[in-house]
Short mmCIF file of C-alpha atoms and ligand atoms in Angstrom, two decimals:
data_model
loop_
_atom_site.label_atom_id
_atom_site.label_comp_id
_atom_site.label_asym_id
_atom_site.label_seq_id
_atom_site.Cartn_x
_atom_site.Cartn_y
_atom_site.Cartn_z
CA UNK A 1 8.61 -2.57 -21.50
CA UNK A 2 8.67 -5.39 -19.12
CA UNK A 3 10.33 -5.75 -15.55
CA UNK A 4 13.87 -6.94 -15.07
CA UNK A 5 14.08 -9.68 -13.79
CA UNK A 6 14.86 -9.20 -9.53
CA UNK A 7 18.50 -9.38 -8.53
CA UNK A 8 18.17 -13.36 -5.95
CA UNK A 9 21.14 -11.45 -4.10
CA UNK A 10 18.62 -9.12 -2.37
CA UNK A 11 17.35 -11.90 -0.67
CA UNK A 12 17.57 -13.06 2.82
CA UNK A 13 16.46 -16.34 4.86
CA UNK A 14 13.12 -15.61 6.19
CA UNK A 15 13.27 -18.48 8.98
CA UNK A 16 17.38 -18.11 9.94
CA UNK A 17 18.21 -14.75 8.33
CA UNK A 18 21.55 -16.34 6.35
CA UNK A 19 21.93 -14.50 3.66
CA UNK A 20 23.87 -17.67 1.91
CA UNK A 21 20.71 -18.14 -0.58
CA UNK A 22 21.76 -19.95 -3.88
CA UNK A 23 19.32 -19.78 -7.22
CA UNK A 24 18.30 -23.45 -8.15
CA UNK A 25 15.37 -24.19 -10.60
CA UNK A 26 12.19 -22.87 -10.30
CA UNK A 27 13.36 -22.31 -6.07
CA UNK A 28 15.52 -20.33 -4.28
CA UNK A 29 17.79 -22.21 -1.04
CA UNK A 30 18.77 -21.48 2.47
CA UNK A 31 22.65 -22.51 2.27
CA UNK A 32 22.21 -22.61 5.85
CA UNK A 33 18.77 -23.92 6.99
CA UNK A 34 17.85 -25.60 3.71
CA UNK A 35 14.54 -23.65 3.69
CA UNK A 36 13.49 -23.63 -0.10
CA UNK A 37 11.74 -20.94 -1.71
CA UNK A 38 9.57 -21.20 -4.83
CA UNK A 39 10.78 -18.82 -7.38
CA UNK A 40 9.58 -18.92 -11.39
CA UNK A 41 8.88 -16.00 -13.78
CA UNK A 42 9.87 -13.07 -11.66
CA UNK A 43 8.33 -14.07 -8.32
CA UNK A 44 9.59 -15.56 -5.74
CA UNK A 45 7.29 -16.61 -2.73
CA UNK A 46 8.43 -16.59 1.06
CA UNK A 47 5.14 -17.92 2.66
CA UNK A 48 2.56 -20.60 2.52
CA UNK A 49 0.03 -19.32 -0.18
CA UNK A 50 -3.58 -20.17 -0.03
CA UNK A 51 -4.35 -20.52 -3.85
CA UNK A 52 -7.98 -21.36 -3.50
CA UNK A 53 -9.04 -18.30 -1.21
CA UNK A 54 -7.42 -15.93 -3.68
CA UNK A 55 -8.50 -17.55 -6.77
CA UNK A 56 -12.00 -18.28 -5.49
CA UNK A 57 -12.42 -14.55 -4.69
CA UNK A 58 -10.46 -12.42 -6.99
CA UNK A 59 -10.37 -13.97 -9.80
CA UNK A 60 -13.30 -11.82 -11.81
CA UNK A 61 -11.40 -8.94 -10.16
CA UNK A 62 -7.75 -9.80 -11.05
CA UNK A 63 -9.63 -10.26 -14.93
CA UNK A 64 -11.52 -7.22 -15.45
CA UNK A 65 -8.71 -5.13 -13.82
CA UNK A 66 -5.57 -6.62 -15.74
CA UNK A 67 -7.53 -5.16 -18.82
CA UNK A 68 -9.10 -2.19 -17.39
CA UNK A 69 -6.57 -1.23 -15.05
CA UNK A 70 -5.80 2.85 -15.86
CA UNK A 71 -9.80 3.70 -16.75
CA UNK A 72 -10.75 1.62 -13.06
CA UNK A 73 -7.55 3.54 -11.37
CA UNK A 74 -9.50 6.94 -12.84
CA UNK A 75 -12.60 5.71 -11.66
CA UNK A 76 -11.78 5.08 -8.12
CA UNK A 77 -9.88 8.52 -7.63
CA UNK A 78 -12.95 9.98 -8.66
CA UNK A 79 -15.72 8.33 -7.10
CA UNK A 80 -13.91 7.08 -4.02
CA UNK A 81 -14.65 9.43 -0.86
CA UNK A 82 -10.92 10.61 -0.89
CA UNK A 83 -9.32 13.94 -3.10
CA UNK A 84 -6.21 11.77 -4.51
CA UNK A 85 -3.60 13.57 -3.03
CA UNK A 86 -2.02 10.39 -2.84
CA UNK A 87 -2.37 9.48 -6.27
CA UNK A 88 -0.41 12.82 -7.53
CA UNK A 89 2.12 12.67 -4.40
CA UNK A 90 2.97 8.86 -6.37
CA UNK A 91 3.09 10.04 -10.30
CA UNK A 92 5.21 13.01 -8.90
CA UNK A 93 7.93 10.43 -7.00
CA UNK A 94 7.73 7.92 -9.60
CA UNK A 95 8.61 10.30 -12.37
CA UNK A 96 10.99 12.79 -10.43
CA UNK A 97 12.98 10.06 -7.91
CA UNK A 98 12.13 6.99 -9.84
CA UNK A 99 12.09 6.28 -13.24
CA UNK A 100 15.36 5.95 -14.80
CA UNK A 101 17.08 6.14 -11.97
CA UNK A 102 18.68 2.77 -11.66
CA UNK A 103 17.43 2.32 -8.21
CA UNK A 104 15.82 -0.43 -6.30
CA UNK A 105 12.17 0.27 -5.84
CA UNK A 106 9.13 -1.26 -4.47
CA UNK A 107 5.40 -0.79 -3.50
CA UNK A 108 5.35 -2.51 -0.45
CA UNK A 109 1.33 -3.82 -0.42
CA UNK A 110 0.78 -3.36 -3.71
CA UNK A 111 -2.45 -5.60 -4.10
CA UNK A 112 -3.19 -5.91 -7.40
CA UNK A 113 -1.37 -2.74 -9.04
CA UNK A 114 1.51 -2.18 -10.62
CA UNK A 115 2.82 1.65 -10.53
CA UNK A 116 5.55 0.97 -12.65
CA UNK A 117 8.49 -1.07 -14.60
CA UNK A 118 10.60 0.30 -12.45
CA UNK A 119 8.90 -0.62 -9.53
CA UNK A 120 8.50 -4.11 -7.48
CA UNK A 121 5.46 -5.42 -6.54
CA UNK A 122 5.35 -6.99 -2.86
CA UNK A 123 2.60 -8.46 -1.74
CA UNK A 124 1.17 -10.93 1.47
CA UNK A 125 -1.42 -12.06 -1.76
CA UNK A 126 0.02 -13.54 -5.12
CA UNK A 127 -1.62 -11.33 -7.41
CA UNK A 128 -0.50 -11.18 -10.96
CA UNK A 129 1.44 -8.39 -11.10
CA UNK A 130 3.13 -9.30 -7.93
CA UNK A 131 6.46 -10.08 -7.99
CA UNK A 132 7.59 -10.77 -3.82
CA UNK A 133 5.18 -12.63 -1.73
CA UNK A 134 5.69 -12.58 1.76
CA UNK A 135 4.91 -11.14 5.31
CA UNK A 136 5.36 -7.58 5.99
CA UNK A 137 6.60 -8.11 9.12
CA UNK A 138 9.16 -10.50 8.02
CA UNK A 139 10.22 -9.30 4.83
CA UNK A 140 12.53 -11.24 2.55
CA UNK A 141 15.37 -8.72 2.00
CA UNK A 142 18.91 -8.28 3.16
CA UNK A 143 19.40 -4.64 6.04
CA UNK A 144 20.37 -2.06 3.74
CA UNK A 145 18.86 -3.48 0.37
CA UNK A 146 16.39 -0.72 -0.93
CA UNK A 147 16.57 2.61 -2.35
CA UNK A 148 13.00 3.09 -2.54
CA UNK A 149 9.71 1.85 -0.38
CA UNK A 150 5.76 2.91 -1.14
CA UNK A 151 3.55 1.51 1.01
CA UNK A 152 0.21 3.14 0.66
CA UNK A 153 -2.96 2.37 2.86
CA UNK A 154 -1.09 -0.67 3.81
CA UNK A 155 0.00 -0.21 7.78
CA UNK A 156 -4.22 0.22 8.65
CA UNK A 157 -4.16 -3.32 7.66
CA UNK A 158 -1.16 -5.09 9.95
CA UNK A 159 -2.21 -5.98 12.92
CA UNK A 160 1.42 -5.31 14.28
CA UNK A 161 2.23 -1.97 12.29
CA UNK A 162 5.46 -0.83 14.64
CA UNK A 163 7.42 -4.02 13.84
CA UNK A 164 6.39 -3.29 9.89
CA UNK A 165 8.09 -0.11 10.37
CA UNK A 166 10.46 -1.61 11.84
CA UNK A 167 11.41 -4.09 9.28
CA UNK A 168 11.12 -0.99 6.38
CA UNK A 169 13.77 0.92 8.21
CA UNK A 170 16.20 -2.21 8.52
CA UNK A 171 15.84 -3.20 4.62
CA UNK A 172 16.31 0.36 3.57
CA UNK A 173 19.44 1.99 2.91
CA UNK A 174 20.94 4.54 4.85
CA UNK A 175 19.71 7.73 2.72
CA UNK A 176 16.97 5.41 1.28
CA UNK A 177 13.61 6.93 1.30
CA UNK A 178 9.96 5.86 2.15
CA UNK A 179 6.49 7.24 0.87
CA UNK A 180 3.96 5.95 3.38
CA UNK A 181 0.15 6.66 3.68
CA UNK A 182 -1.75 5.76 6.80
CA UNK A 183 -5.45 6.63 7.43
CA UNK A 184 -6.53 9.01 10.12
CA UNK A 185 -10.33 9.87 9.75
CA UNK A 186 -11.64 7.10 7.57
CA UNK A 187 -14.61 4.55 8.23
CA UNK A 188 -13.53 1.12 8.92
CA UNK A 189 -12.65 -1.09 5.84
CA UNK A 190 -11.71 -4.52 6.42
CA UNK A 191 -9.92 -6.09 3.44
CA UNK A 192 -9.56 -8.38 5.12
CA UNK A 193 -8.94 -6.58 8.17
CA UNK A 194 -8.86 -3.25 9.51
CA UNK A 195 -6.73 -2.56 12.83
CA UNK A 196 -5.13 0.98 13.12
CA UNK A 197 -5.44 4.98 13.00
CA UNK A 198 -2.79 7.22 13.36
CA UNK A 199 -3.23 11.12 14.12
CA UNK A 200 -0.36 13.56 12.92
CA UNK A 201 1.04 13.23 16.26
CA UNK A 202 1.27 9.52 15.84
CA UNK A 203 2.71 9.58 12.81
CA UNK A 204 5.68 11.69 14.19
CA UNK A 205 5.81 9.17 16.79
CA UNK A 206 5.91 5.84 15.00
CA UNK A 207 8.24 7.35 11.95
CA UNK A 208 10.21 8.69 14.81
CA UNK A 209 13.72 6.48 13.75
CA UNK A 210 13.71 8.27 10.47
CA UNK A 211 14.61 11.88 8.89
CA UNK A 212 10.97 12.84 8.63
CA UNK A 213 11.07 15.04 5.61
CA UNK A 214 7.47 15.91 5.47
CA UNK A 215 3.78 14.81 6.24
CA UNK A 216 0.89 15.47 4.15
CA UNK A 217 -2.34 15.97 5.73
CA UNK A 218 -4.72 14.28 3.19
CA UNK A 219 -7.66 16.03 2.65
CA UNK A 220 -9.87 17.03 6.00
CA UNK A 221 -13.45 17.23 3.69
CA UNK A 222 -12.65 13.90 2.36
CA UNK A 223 -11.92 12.94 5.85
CA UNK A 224 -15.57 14.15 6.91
CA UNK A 225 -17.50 13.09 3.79
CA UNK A 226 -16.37 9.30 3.84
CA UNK A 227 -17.69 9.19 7.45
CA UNK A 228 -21.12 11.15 6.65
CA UNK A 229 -21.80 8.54 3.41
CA UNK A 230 -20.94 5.81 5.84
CA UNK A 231 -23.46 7.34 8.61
CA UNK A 232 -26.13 8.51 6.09
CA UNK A 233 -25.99 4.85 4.77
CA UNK A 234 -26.47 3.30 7.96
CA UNK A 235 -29.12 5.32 9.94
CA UNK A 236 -31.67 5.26 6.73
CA UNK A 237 -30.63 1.17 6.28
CA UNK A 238 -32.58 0.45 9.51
CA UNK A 239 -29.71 -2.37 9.93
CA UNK A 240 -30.86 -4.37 6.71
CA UNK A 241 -27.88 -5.12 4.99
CA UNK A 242 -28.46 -5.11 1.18
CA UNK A 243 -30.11 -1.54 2.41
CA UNK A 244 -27.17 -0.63 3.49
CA UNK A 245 -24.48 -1.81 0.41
CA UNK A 246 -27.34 0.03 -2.04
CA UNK A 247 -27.69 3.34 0.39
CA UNK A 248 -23.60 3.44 0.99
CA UNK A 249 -23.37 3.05 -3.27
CA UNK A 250 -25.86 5.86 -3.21
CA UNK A 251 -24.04 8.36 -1.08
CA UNK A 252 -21.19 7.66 -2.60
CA UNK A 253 -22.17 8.18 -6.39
CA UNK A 254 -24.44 11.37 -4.97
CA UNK A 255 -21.90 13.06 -2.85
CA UNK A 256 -18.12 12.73 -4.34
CA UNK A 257 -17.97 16.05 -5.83
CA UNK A 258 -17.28 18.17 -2.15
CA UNK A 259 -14.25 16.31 -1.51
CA UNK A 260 -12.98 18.37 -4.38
CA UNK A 261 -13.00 21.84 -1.51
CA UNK A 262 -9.71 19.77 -0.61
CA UNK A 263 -8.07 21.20 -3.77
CA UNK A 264 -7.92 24.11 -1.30
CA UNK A 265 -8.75 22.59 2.08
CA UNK A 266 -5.70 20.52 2.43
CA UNK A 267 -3.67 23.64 2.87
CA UNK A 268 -5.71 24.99 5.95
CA UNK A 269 -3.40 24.58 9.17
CA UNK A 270 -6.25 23.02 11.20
CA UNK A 271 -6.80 20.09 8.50
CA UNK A 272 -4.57 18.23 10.02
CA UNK A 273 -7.96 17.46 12.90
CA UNK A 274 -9.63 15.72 10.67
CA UNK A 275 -7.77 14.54 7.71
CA UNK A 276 -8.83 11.01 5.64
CA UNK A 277 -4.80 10.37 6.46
CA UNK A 278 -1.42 11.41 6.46
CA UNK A 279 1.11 10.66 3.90
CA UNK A 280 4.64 11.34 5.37
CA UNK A 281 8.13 11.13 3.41
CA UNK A 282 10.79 10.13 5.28
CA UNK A 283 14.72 8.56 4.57
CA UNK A 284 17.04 6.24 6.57
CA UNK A 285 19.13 7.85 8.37
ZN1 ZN B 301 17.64 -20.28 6.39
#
């Protein structure tokens, strides 16, 4: 089953904030600042793209994952240095608060996935599957216009994370509910850039606007082990590079299997120390 198409009535002015937008061919208007919007097949883009960059890089990438995109999903959950918590916290929203609910979802950052028909792809990069591109701190929608945000290992990557909040909370409904994941205790990964850490204190803090209905403390040995590949990989690469990308492959493919103690680990009260993250679920008030 494919998407429906997006409702343009969602939409609001990303230079004046009118929300007097009109629908014309293959763009969508400003009634009241005449900023045009490109819109065609489902996606509608609110920012100057860079086509080249993106195609240049990801192309192979946006290939080889369009076709293999469940067995590579399976792949990374198992290999990568984190238990997916987050994975199962997603399949368990999507198919208990989601699906079939007639609600307006999206996966705010989704890079190149796609959870689900009944879920929206937003993203700063136009990826295939991506139906909004814009700026995450100045997101296209109207206050009030979403039942449903995931945003997942997205806020690490904004250099101004507060006023992303920010914006999530004002396009949310009141009662509307967010799924966010933040890194706590993870090694510095720059795609393209890498800014923040939050602790579970932190998280209380910058959520603090919302009804914070829970936060997940994502596994504390996956926390540890992506740090000791990361250091194992760099003191035996003697600061040669291509060492170090072989060694950091190495550790990974050699040591995955502890972060599976987090099957039991994440429920120890003092994971929250060192956890890879926190995941915390929280709705509008
Ligand atoms: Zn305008």
């Amino acid at each position: 089953m494919a998407k429906k198409p997006l409702d343009p009535s969602i939409f609001r002015c990303t230079h004046c904030e009118s929300i007097s937008l009109t629908l014309r061919k293959n763009m969508l208007e400003c009634n009241q600042c005449h900023a045009n919007f490109p819109s065609y097949q489902n996606k509608f883009t609110f920012i100057e793209v860079d086509e080249t960059i993106v195609t240049d890089g990801l192309d192979k990438i946006k290939y080889f994952v369009k076709k293999y995109r469940k067995i590579y999903n399976l792949i990374v959950d198992i290999i990568s240095p984190v238990y997916p918590q987050v994975s199962m916290h997603l399949r368990r929203i999507l198919k208990k608060e989601i699906e079939g609910k007639n609600l307006l979802a999206i996966n705010l950052g989704s890079g190149y996935t796609n959870l689900s028909d009944d879920v929206y792809n937003v993203d700063l990069l136009p990826y295939d599957s991506v139906n909004v591109i814009c700026d995450i701190e100045n997101l296209p929608f109207k206050d009030n216009s979403i039942d449903y945000i995931l945003n997942v290992a997205v806020l690490e990557h904004v250099p101004n994370a507060p006023a992303a909040i920010a914006e999530i909370y004002r396009v949310l409904k009141p009662g509307g509910k967010l799924y966010c994941f933040i890194p706590f205790m993870q090694a510095f990964h720059a795609s393209p850039y890498d800014f923040n850490r939050y602790t579970y204190e932190g998280m209380k803090i910058q959520f603090q606007e919302f009804d914070i209905k829970k936060i997940h403390s994502i596994g504390p040995t996956s926390g540890m082990l992506w740090i000791l590949q990361e250091w194992l990989a760099m003191v035996l690469s003697f600061g040669i590079k291509p060492l170090h990308t072989i060694l950091h492959i190495f550790f990974m493919l050699t040591t995955f299997p502890i972060k599976f103690l987090d099957v039991l680990l994440q429920y120890h009260p003092f994971a929250k120390n060192i956890a890879s993250g926190f995941s915390v679920e929280c709705v509008k008030k």
